[in-house]
Structures are given as structure tokens and as C-alpha cells.
């Protein structure tokens, strides 16, 4: 019997835990069961208490103290330890039925989603038929305020594409915290950011502001390497952003859904995409109508 799950990922501050909490609340209101798995060993507070918490196995704080590692190294150590103790997941998830949506709340360090093979190995373990056999969907969150800074937007989109390639599971990308940009970006302009392409660099607000100020942004070969502002506004930086945008456009893999976690309809819409990815409704048994319901349907 298959199980169903979603792995909520994205950079730090993207609103992953907030989305998980809103998703659980929405499921509860619609009489669906959720099983909340926290896989962030540094997380401290939750709106909904996790049903399974990696900190019961290992915590980032303990690793940093005992192993004398930094936060990123400590996080990788925590996941390596988890991979050596996968029974921690199996014992908790094996008995779950198809009625549950298993929500994996992931950490924000993007190294896990880009060039370290730990998460692909974990995903393979979770989805292997005959074992846990979870129909898994990845949801990658990027903060909607990144659209104001084209460099951040394209860097975040590149990370999203890297996660798609690494994990090889059904995948949706989400612009989160839409409520924060309602007064900053017009709805008409927001539509441009649904699919990343190079044309977005032509009206970069940062470049327009520098041109209005009379700054020369055409050449940076003589810029002081210690001057961060000069380097980030020069021609070399623009060529880098253009190359990233062209790469995203060439692969044509990344597109975004919009999410406002404070809006139940918005959360419900994202859930419908998740259900489509994991084919949740296709596997559900048809519900038999009771006699009184059947009579009402005939009328």
C-alpha cells in the first residue's frame, strides 16, 4: 500500500515551517490526516507539534558542541547520522496508511539540495517500492520578495533547478510570502516571474536606479575588489546573471506557483498541485453513497 508525502524545501527564511503549519491546518479543516516530520535539527519552535522530530535522534546544537563543527558542517553530520539510523524513520512511518499526507519539513541550508548526495539517497530510501514506498513530491519555496532583486531571484531559481535535477521526484516550485509583495509589485508584473527568462534583466530596478543616479554600469574592470557595491553593479556581475538566466531558460524546467500562507484558498490551491503530483486522488477508492444520499442524487 502506497503512502503519500511532500518534502518542503528551500533556503533559510523562505517560510517552509509556516507553509507546513498552514498546510496541516488546511488538511485538518478538510478532515484529512497529516503526519508532520521535522527534519531540521536546528528548529526550535513549531505551530504544530511534530509527530516525528529529528531532534529526538540528534540535534544540531549537541553536534556543534561535541564535534566542534560550524552550523553547516554540523547539519551535514546530522544527516549523515540519520542515514546511518534510518530505522528512526521506518519505525514511525511504516504503519501509516494512505489516508495520511506525510509532510517533511526540511532545513534551509541549500548545500543539501545542490551538490551533496545525502538527500537523493534519503529520497530513494523513502520512495523505494516494497519498503516505505512513499509517493513523494518535492515543494521548493523561494521568497517572493526576491523578485525585487533580479540577482537573488535567478540565484534562487538556479538552486531550485539544481534540487529538481538532484532529487528526481515530482517537483513544484513556489513563490512564498506573496502577502509581503502586494504593495511592492503589481499583479501584472508578478506574472513575469512565473517562468524565469532573460528578459527580466532588461528592467532590473537596481540598474534603473543607478542610471537615474548617473552611475556608469558599463564596465567594472577597474573596480576595487574590496568594494562590494561596485562589484555587484558592474558588467561582470551582469554577465554572470545573464548566463544564469540563459541556463534556466535553456533547461526550461523552473516555473512557480504563488503562495500566501495566510490565505486558506491559496494553501488549498498548492495542496491540489501536490495531490496531482503524488496522484493522491487517483488511488482513492470510490465512496459508496448511503441509501438516503443515493435517493437525493436521483432527485
Coordinates of C-alpha atoms in Angstrom, one line a residue:
X1 CA 0.0 0.0 0.0
X2 CA 1.5 3.3 -1.1
X3 CA 1.9 6.2 1.2
X4 CA 1.9 9.9 0.2
X5 CA 4.3 12.7 1.2
X6 CA 5.6 16.1 0.4
X7 CA 9.2 17.3 1.1
X8 CA 9.1 21.1 1.8
X9 CA 12.5 22.6 0.9
X10 CA 14.0 26.0 0.2
X11 CA 16.6 28.5 1.5
X12 CA 16.5 29.8 5.1
X13 CA 13.7 32.3 5.7
X14 CA 11.6 31.1 2.7
X15 CA 8.7 30.3 5.0
X16 CA 8.9 26.5 5.0
X17 CA 7.7 25.9 8.5
X18 CA 4.9 28.5 8.1
X19 CA 3.7 26.7 5.0
X20 CA 3.8 23.3 6.7
X21 CA 1.7 24.7 9.6
X22 CA -0.8 26.3 7.2
X23 CA -0.9 23.0 5.2
X24 CA -1.6 20.9 8.3
X25 CA -4.3 23.4 9.4
X26 CA -5.9 23.2 6.0
X27 CA -5.8 19.4 6.0
X28 CA -7.4 19.2 9.4
X29 CA -10.2 21.6 8.4
X30 CA -10.9 19.3 5.4
X31 CA -10.9 16.1 7.6
X32 CA -7.6 14.8 6.1
X33 CA -4.9 13.3 8.2
X34 CA -1.4 14.7 8.3
X35 CA 1.8 13.3 9.8
X36 CA 4.4 16.1 10.4
X37 CA 8.0 15.1 10.3
X38 CA 10.6 17.7 11.3
X39 CA 14.0 17.0 9.7
X40 CA 15.6 20.3 10.7
X41 CA 17.9 19.6 13.7
X42 CA 18.1 23.3 14.5
X43 CA 14.4 24.1 14.6
X44 CA 13.2 25.3 18.0
X45 CA 9.5 26.3 17.8
X46 CA 6.5 24.9 15.9
X47 CA 2.9 25.9 15.5
X48 CA 2.0 22.2 15.3
X49 CA 4.0 19.8 17.4
X50 CA 5.9 17.4 15.0
X51 CA 4.7 13.8 15.1
X52 CA 8.3 12.8 14.5
X53 CA 11.3 15.1 15.3
X54 CA 14.9 14.5 14.2
X55 CA 16.0 16.2 17.4
X56 CA 14.8 13.1 19.3
X57 CA 17.6 11.4 17.4
X58 CA 20.2 14.1 17.1
X59 CA 20.3 17.9 17.4
X60 CA 22.5 20.5 15.7
X61 CA 23.3 22.2 19.0
X62 CA 24.7 19.0 20.5
X63 CA 26.7 18.2 17.4
X64 CA 28.3 21.7 17.3
X65 CA 29.2 21.4 21.0
X66 CA 30.6 17.9 20.9
X67 CA 32.2 17.8 17.4
X68 CA 33.3 21.4 17.3
X69 CA 31.6 21.9 13.9
X70 CA 30.0 25.0 12.5
X71 CA 26.3 25.1 11.6
X72 CA 26.7 23.9 8.0
X73 CA 29.1 21.1 8.9
X74 CA 27.0 20.2 11.9
X75 CA 23.9 19.9 9.7
X76 CA 25.6 17.6 7.3
X77 CA 26.8 15.5 10.2
X78 CA 23.3 15.3 11.5
X79 CA 22.0 14.0 8.2
X80 CA 24.9 11.5 7.8
X81 CA 23.9 10.2 11.3
X82 CA 20.3 10.0 10.2
X83 CA 21.3 8.0 7.1
X84 CA 23.0 5.5 9.5
X85 CA 19.9 5.2 11.6
X86 CA 17.1 5.0 9.1
X87 CA 15.1 2.8 11.4
X88 CA 14.2 6.1 13.1
X89 CA 12.1 6.9 10.1
X90 CA 10.9 3.4 9.2
X91 CA 9.5 2.6 12.7
X92 CA 7.4 5.8 12.7
X93 CA 6.2 5.8 9.1
X94 CA 5.8 2.1 8.3
X95 CA 2.4 1.8 9.9
X96 CA 0.9 4.9 8.3
X97 CA -2.0 4.3 5.8
X98 CA -2.7 6.0 2.5
X99 CA -5.1 8.4 4.4
X100 CA -2.1 10.4 5.7
X101 CA -0.1 13.1 3.9
X102 CA 3.4 12.9 5.3
X103 CA 4.9 16.4 5.5
X104 CA 8.7 16.5 5.7
X105 CA 9.9 19.9 7.0
X106 CA 13.5 20.3 5.7
X107 CA 16.4 22.6 6.8
X108 CA 17.3 25.8 4.9
X109 CA 20.9 25.1 4.0
X110 CA 20.9 24.8 0.2
X111 CA 24.0 22.7 0.2
X112 CA 21.7 19.7 0.9
X113 CA 19.8 20.3 -2.3
X114 CA 22.7 21.3 -4.7
X115 CA 25.9 19.2 -4.5
X116 CA 25.8 16.8 -1.6
X117 CA 24.3 13.3 -2.3
X118 CA 22.7 12.9 1.1
X119 CA 19.1 14.0 0.2
X120 CA 19.0 11.9 -3.1
X121 CA 19.9 8.9 -1.0
X122 CA 17.2 9.7 1.6
X123 CA 14.6 10.2 -1.2
X124 CA 15.5 6.9 -2.8
X125 CA 15.1 5.2 0.6
X126 CA 11.7 6.8 1.2
X127 CA 10.3 6.1 -2.3
X128 CA 11.6 2.6 -2.9
X129 CA 8.8 0.1 -3.7
X130 CA 8.5 -2.7 -1.2
X131 CA 9.9 -0.6 1.7
X132 CA 8.2 2.6 2.8
X133 CA 7.1 3.2 -0.8
X134 CA 6.1 6.8 -0.4
X135 CA 4.8 8.7 -3.4
X136 CA 6.8 11.8 -2.8
X137 CA 6.6 15.3 -4.2
X138 CA 9.2 18.0 -3.6
X139 CA 8.0 21.5 -2.9
X140 CA 10.8 24.1 -3.2
X141 CA 9.9 27.5 -1.7
X142 CA 11.5 30.8 -2.8
X143 CA 10.6 34.0 -1.0
X144 CA 8.5 36.3 -3.3
X145 CA 10.5 39.4 -2.2
X146 CA 13.4 38.0 -4.3
X147 CA 11.6 39.3 -7.4
X148 CA 12.7 42.8 -6.4
X149 CA 16.3 41.8 -6.7
X150 CA 16.9 40.0 -10.0
X151 CA 20.3 38.5 -8.9
X152 CA 18.6 36.9 -5.9
X153 CA 15.7 35.7 -8.0
X154 CA 17.9 34.0 -10.6
X155 CA 20.2 32.6 -7.9
X156 CA 17.2 31.1 -6.1
X157 CA 15.8 29.7 -9.3
X158 CA 19.1 28.1 -10.1
X159 CA 19.1 26.4 -6.7
X160 CA 15.5 25.2 -7.4
X161 CA 16.6 23.7 -10.7
X162 CA 19.6 22.0 -9.0
X163 CA 17.2 20.4 -6.5
X164 CA 14.9 19.2 -9.3
X165 CA 17.9 17.5 -11.0
X166 CA 19.4 16.1 -7.9
X167 CA 16.2 14.6 -6.3
X168 CA 14.5 13.3 -9.4
X169 CA 11.0 13.3 -8.0
X170 CA 7.8 15.1 -9.0
X171 CA 8.5 18.8 -8.1
X172 CA 6.8 22.1 -7.7
X173 CA 8.4 25.5 -7.2
X174 CA 6.6 28.1 -5.1
X175 CA 6.9 31.8 -4.6
X176 CA 6.1 32.1 -0.9
X177 CA 5.2 35.1 1.2
X178 CA 3.1 36.7 -1.6
X179 CA 1.5 38.9 1.1
X180 CA 4.8 40.8 1.5
X181 CA 5.0 42.0 -2.1
X182 CA 1.3 43.0 -2.7
X183 CA 2.3 46.7 -2.2
X184 CA 5.7 46.5 -3.9
X185 CA 5.0 44.7 -7.2
X186 CA 1.9 45.0 -9.4
X187 CA 0.0 41.8 -10.2
X188 CA 0.7 42.4 -13.9
X189 CA 4.5 42.5 -13.2
X190 CA 4.4 39.4 -10.9
X191 CA 3.2 37.3 -13.8
X192 CA 6.6 37.8 -15.5
X193 CA 8.3 35.9 -12.7
X194 CA 6.2 32.7 -13.0
X195 CA 8.8 31.5 -15.6
X196 CA 12.4 32.8 -15.3
X197 CA 13.8 34.2 -18.6
X198 CA 16.5 36.7 -19.7
X199 CA 14.0 39.5 -20.5
X200 CA 13.6 40.1 -16.7
X201 CA 17.1 41.5 -16.7
X202 CA 16.2 44.3 -19.1
X203 CA 14.1 46.2 -16.5
X204 CA 16.2 45.4 -13.4
X205 CA 15.1 48.1 -10.8
X206 CA 18.7 48.2 -9.4
X207 CA 20.1 49.1 -12.8
X208 CA 17.4 51.7 -13.5
X209 CA 18.1 53.3 -10.1
X210 CA 21.8 53.6 -10.8
X211 CA 21.2 55.0 -14.3
X212 CA 18.9 57.7 -12.8
X213 CA 21.7 58.5 -10.3
X214 CA 24.1 59.0 -13.2
X215 CA 26.3 56.0 -12.3
X216 CA 28.3 54.2 -15.1
X217 CA 27.5 50.5 -15.0
X218 CA 29.0 49.6 -18.4
X219 CA 32.5 48.5 -17.2
X220 CA 33.9 47.1 -13.9
X221 CA 37.4 46.0 -14.9
X222 CA 38.9 48.8 -12.8
X223 CA 36.6 48.4 -9.8
X224 CA 38.1 47.9 -6.4
X225 CA 37.7 44.1 -5.5
X226 CA 37.0 45.2 -1.9
X227 CA 34.1 47.4 -3.0
X228 CA 31.2 45.1 -2.8
X229 CA 28.7 47.6 -4.2
X230 CA 30.9 48.3 -7.2
X231 CA 31.4 44.6 -8.0
X232 CA 27.7 43.8 -7.7
X233 CA 26.7 46.6 -10.0
X234 CA 29.4 46.1 -12.7
X235 CA 29.3 44.5 -16.2
X236 CA 30.9 41.2 -15.0
X237 CA 28.2 40.7 -12.4
X238 CA 25.6 41.4 -15.1
X239 CA 27.2 38.9 -17.5
X240 CA 27.0 36.3 -14.7
X241 CA 23.3 37.0 -14.1
X242 CA 22.7 36.8 -17.8
X243 CA 24.5 33.4 -18.1
X244 CA 22.4 32.1 -15.2
X245 CA 19.2 33.3 -16.7
X246 CA 20.1 31.8 -20.1
X247 CA 20.9 28.5 -18.4
X248 CA 17.4 28.5 -16.7
X249 CA 15.8 29.4 -20.0
X250 CA 17.6 26.7 -21.9
X251 CA 16.6 23.9 -19.5
X252 CA 13.0 25.4 -19.2
X253 CA 12.4 23.3 -16.0
X254 CA 11.5 26.0 -13.4
X255 CA 8.2 27.7 -13.1
X256 CA 6.4 29.0 -10.0
X257 CA 3.1 28.8 -8.2
X258 CA 2.2 31.7 -5.9
X259 CA 1.6 31.1 -2.2
X260 CA 0.1 33.3 0.5
X261 CA 0.2 31.1 3.7
X262 CA -2.3 33.5 5.4
X263 CA -4.9 32.7 2.7
X264 CA -6.6 29.4 3.0
X265 CA -7.6 29.3 -0.7
X266 CA -4.0 29.8 -1.7
X267 CA -2.9 27.0 0.5
X268 CA -5.7 24.8 -0.8
X269 CA -4.6 25.5 -4.4
X270 CA -1.0 24.5 -3.6
X271 CA -2.3 21.3 -2.0
X272 CA -4.2 20.5 -5.2
X273 CA -1.0 20.6 -7.1
X274 CA 0.7 18.4 -4.6
X275 CA -2.1 15.9 -4.8
X276 CA -1.8 15.9 -8.6
X277 CA 2.0 15.2 -8.3
X278 CA 1.6 12.3 -6.0
X279 CA -1.6 11.0 -7.7
X280 CA -3.4 11.1 -4.4
X281 CA -7.0 11.1 -5.7
X282 CA -6.4 8.5 -8.4
X283 CA -5.6 5.9 -5.8
X284 CA -8.6 6.6 -3.6
X285 CA -11.5 4.1 -3.6
X286 CA -14.8 5.5 -4.8
X287 CA -17.1 6.3 -1.9
X288 CA -20.3 4.4 -1.8
X289 CA -23.4 6.6 -1.3
X290 CA -25.7 5.8 1.5
X291 CA -29.3 5.0 0.6
X292 CA -30.5 8.4 1.6
X293 CA -27.7 10.1 -0.3
X294 CA -28.5 7.9 -3.4
X295 CA -32.2 8.9 -3.3
X296 CA -31.2 12.6 -3.1
X297 CA -28.9 12.2 -6.0
X298 CA -31.6 10.7 -8.1
X299 CA -34.0 13.5 -7.3

